[in-house]
CSV table of C-alpha atoms and ligand atoms in Angstrom, one decimal:
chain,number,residue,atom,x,y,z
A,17,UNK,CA,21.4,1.5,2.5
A,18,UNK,CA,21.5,5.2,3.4
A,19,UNK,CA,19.8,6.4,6.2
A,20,UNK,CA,19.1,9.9,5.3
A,21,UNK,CA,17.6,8.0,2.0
A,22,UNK,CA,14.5,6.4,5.0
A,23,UNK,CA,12.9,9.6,5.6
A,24,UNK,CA,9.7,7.9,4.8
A,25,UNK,CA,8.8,4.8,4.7
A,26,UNK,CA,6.0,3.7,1.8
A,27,UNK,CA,4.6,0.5,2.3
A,28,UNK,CA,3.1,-0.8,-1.2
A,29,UNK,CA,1.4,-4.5,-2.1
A,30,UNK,CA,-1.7,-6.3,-3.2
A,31,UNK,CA,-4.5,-5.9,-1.3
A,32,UNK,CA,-5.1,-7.6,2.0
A,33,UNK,CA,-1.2,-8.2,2.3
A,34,UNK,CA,-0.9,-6.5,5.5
A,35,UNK,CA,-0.1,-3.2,4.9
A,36,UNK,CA,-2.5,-1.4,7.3
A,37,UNK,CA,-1.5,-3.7,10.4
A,38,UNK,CA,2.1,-3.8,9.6
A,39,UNK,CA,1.9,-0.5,9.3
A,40,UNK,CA,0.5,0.4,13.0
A,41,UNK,CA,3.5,-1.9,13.8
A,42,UNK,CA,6.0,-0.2,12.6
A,43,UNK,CA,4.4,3.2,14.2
A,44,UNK,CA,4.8,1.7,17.3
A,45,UNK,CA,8.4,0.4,16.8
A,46,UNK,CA,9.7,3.3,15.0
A,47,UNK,CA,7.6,6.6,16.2
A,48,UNK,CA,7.1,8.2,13.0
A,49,UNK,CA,3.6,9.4,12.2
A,50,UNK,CA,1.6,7.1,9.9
A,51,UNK,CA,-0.9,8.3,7.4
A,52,UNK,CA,-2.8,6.3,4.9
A,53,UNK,CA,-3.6,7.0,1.3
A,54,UNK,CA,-7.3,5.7,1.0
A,55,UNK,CA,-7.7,6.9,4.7
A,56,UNK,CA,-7.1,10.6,3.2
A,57,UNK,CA,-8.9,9.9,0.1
A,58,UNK,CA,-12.0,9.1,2.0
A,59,UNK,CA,-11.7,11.9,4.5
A,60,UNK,CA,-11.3,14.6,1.5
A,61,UNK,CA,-14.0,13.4,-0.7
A,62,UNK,CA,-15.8,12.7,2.0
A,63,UNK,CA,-17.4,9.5,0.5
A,64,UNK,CA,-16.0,5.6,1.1
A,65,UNK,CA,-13.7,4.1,-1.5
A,66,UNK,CA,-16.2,2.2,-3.2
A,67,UNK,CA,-18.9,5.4,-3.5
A,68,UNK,CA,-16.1,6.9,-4.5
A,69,UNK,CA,-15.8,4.5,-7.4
A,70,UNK,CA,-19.1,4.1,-8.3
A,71,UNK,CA,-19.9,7.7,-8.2
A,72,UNK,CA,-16.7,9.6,-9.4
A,73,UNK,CA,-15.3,6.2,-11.5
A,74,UNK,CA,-11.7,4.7,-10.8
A,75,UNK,CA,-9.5,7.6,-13.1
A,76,UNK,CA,-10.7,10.0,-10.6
A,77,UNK,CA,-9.7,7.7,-7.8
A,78,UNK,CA,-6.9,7.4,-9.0
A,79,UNK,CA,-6.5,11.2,-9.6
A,80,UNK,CA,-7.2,11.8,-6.0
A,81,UNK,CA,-4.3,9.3,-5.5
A,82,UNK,CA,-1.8,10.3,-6.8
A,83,UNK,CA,-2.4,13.9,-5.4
A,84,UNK,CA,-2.0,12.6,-1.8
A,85,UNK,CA,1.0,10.9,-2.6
A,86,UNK,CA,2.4,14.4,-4.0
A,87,UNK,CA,1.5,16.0,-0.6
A,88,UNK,CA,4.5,13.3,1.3
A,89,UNK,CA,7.3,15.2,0.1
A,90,UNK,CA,6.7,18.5,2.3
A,91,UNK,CA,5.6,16.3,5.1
A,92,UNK,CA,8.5,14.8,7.0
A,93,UNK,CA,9.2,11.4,8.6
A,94,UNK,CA,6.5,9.4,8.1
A,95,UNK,CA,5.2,5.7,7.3
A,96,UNK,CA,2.3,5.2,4.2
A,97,UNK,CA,0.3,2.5,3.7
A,98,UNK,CA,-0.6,2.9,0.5
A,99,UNK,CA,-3.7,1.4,-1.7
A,100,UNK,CA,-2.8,-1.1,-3.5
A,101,UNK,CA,-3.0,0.7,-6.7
A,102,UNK,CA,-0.7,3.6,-6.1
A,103,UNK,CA,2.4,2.0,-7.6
A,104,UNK,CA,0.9,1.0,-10.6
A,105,UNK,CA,1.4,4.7,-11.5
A,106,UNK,CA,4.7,5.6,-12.0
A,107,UNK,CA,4.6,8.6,-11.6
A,108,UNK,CA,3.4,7.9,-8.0
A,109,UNK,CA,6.7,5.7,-8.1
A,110,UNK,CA,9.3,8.3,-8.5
A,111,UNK,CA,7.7,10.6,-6.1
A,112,UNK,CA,8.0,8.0,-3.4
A,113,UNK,CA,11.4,6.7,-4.4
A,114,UNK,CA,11.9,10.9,-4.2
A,115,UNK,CA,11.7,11.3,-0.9
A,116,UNK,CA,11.8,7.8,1.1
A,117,UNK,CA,12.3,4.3,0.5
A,118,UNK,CA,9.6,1.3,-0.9
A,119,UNK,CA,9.0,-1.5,1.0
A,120,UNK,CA,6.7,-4.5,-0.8
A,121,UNK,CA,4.6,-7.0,1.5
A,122,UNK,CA,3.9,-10.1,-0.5
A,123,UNK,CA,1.7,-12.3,0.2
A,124,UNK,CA,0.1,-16.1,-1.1
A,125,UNK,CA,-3.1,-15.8,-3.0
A,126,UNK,CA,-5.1,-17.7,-0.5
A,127,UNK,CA,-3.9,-15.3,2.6
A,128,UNK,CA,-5.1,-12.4,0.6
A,129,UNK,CA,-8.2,-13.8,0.1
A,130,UNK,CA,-8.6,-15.0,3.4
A,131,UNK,CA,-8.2,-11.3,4.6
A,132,UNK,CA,-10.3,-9.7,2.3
A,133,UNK,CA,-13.4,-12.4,1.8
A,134,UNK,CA,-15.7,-10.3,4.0
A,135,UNK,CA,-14.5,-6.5,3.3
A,136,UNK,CA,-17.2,-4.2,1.7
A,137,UNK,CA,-14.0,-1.5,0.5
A,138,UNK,CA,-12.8,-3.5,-2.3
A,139,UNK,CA,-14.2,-2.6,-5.7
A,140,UNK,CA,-12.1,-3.9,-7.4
A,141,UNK,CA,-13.0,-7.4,-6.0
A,142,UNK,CA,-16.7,-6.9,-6.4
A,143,UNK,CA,-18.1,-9.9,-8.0
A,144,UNK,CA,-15.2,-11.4,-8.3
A,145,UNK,CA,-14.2,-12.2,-4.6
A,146,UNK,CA,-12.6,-15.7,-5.3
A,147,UNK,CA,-8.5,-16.8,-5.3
A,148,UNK,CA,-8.4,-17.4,-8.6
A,149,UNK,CA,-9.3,-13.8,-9.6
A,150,UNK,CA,-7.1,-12.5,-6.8
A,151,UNK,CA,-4.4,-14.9,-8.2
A,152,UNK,CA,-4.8,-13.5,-12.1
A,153,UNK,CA,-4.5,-9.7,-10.6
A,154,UNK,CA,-1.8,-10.2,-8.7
A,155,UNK,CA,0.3,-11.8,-11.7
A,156,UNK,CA,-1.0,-9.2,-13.8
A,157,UNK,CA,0.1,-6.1,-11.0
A,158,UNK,CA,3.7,-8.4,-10.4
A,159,UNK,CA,5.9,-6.6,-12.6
A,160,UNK,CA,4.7,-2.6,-11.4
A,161,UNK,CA,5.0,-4.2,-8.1
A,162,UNK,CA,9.0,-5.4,-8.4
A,163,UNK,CA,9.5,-2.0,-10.1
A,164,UNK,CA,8.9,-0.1,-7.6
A,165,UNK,CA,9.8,-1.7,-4.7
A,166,UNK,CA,13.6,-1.0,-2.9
A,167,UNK,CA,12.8,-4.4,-0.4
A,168,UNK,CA,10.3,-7.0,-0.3
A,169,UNK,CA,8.5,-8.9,2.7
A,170,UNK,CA,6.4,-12.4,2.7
A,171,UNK,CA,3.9,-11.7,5.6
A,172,UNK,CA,2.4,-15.6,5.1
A,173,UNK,CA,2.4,-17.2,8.2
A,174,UNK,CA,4.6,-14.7,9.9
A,175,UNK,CA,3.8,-12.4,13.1
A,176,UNK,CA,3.8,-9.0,13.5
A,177,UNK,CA,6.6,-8.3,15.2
A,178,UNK,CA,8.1,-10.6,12.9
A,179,UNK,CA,7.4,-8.7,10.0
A,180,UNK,CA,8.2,-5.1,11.0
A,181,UNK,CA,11.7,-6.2,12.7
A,182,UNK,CA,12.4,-7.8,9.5
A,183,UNK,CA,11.5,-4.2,7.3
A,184,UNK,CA,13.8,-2.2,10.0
A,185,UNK,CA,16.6,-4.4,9.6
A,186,UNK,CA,16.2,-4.5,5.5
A,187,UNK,CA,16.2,-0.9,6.0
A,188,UNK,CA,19.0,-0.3,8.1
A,189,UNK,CA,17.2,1.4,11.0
B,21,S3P,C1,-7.0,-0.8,-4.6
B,21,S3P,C2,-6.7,-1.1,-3.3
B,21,S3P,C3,-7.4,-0.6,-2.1
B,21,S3P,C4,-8.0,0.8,-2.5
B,21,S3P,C5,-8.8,0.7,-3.7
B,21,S3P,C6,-8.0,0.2,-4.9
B,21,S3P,C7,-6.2,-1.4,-5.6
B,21,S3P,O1,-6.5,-0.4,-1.0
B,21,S3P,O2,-7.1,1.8,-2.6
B,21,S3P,O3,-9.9,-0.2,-3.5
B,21,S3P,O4,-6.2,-1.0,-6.8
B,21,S3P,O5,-5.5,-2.4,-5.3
B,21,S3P,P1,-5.9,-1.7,-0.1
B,21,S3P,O6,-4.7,-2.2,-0.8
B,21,S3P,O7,-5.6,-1.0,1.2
B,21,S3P,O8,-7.0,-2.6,0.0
């Protein structure tokens, strides 16, 4: 793998996969800045993720979205973490496969839920905060999920440092 290819490194997944603590990981290993999608979204509209939802609806969300992931290109070396919507869009996709490379973190159905049981920022899990759901969404997001990714990571059971050595040595770092 080209290195002039890693400019940036977006990190995609399901929700509650690991992507925001692997992320600070890798910031520390690597020292490129880190940004994250719904961390932006937030900030510029200035609501949560779920107000944002209930207020604006998910198309505008997702609107916002893709937007931010636009804005990467002009930015420099970086890491994302990004929601765990953004590569269901592919036009999202080919602007991250643009400038940077894609890096998937998998993880079981009962991690996820384990991780995400007690969050409030999940919409998308709102009344429906159970593994079986989480497994029937994730199956459903598999295939977006393969497309776009260049490499894939299992974070089950695995630690940190575990995880983020494995990403810079899949990515040639
Ligand atoms: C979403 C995942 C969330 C957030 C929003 C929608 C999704 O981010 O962007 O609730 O569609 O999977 P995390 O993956 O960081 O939880």
């Amino acid at each position: 793998m080209r290195k002039d290819k890693c400019e940036r490194i977006f990190l995609i997944g399901f929700m509650g996969t690991g992507k925001t603590t692997i992320s600070k990981k890798l910031k520390e290993k690597l020292k490129y800045p880190l940004y994250d999608t719904d961390a932006m979204i937030v900030e510029q509209e200035g609501m949560n993720i779920s107000e944002i939802f209930e207020k604006k609806g998910e198309a505008y969300f997702r609107q916002v979205e893709t937007e931010i992931i636009k804005k990467f290109e002009t930015m420099g070396q970086c890491i994302v973490s990004c929601g765990g919507g953004v590569p269901l869009n592919r036009e999202n996709v080919a602007y991250m496969r643009h400038c940077g490379k894609i890096v998937c973190l998998k993880a079981t159905p009962q991690t996820v839920f384990e991780h995400v049981r007690y969050g409030k920022e999940r919409p998308l899990l709102k009344g429906n905060m159970n593994v079986e759901y989480i497994e029937i969404l994730m199956k459903r997001r598999e295939p977006a999920y393969q497309y776009a990714s260049d490499i894939t990571v299992t974070t089950d059971g695995k630690e940190l440092d575990e995880i983020a050595g494995e990403i810079i040595e899949k990515l040639n770092l």
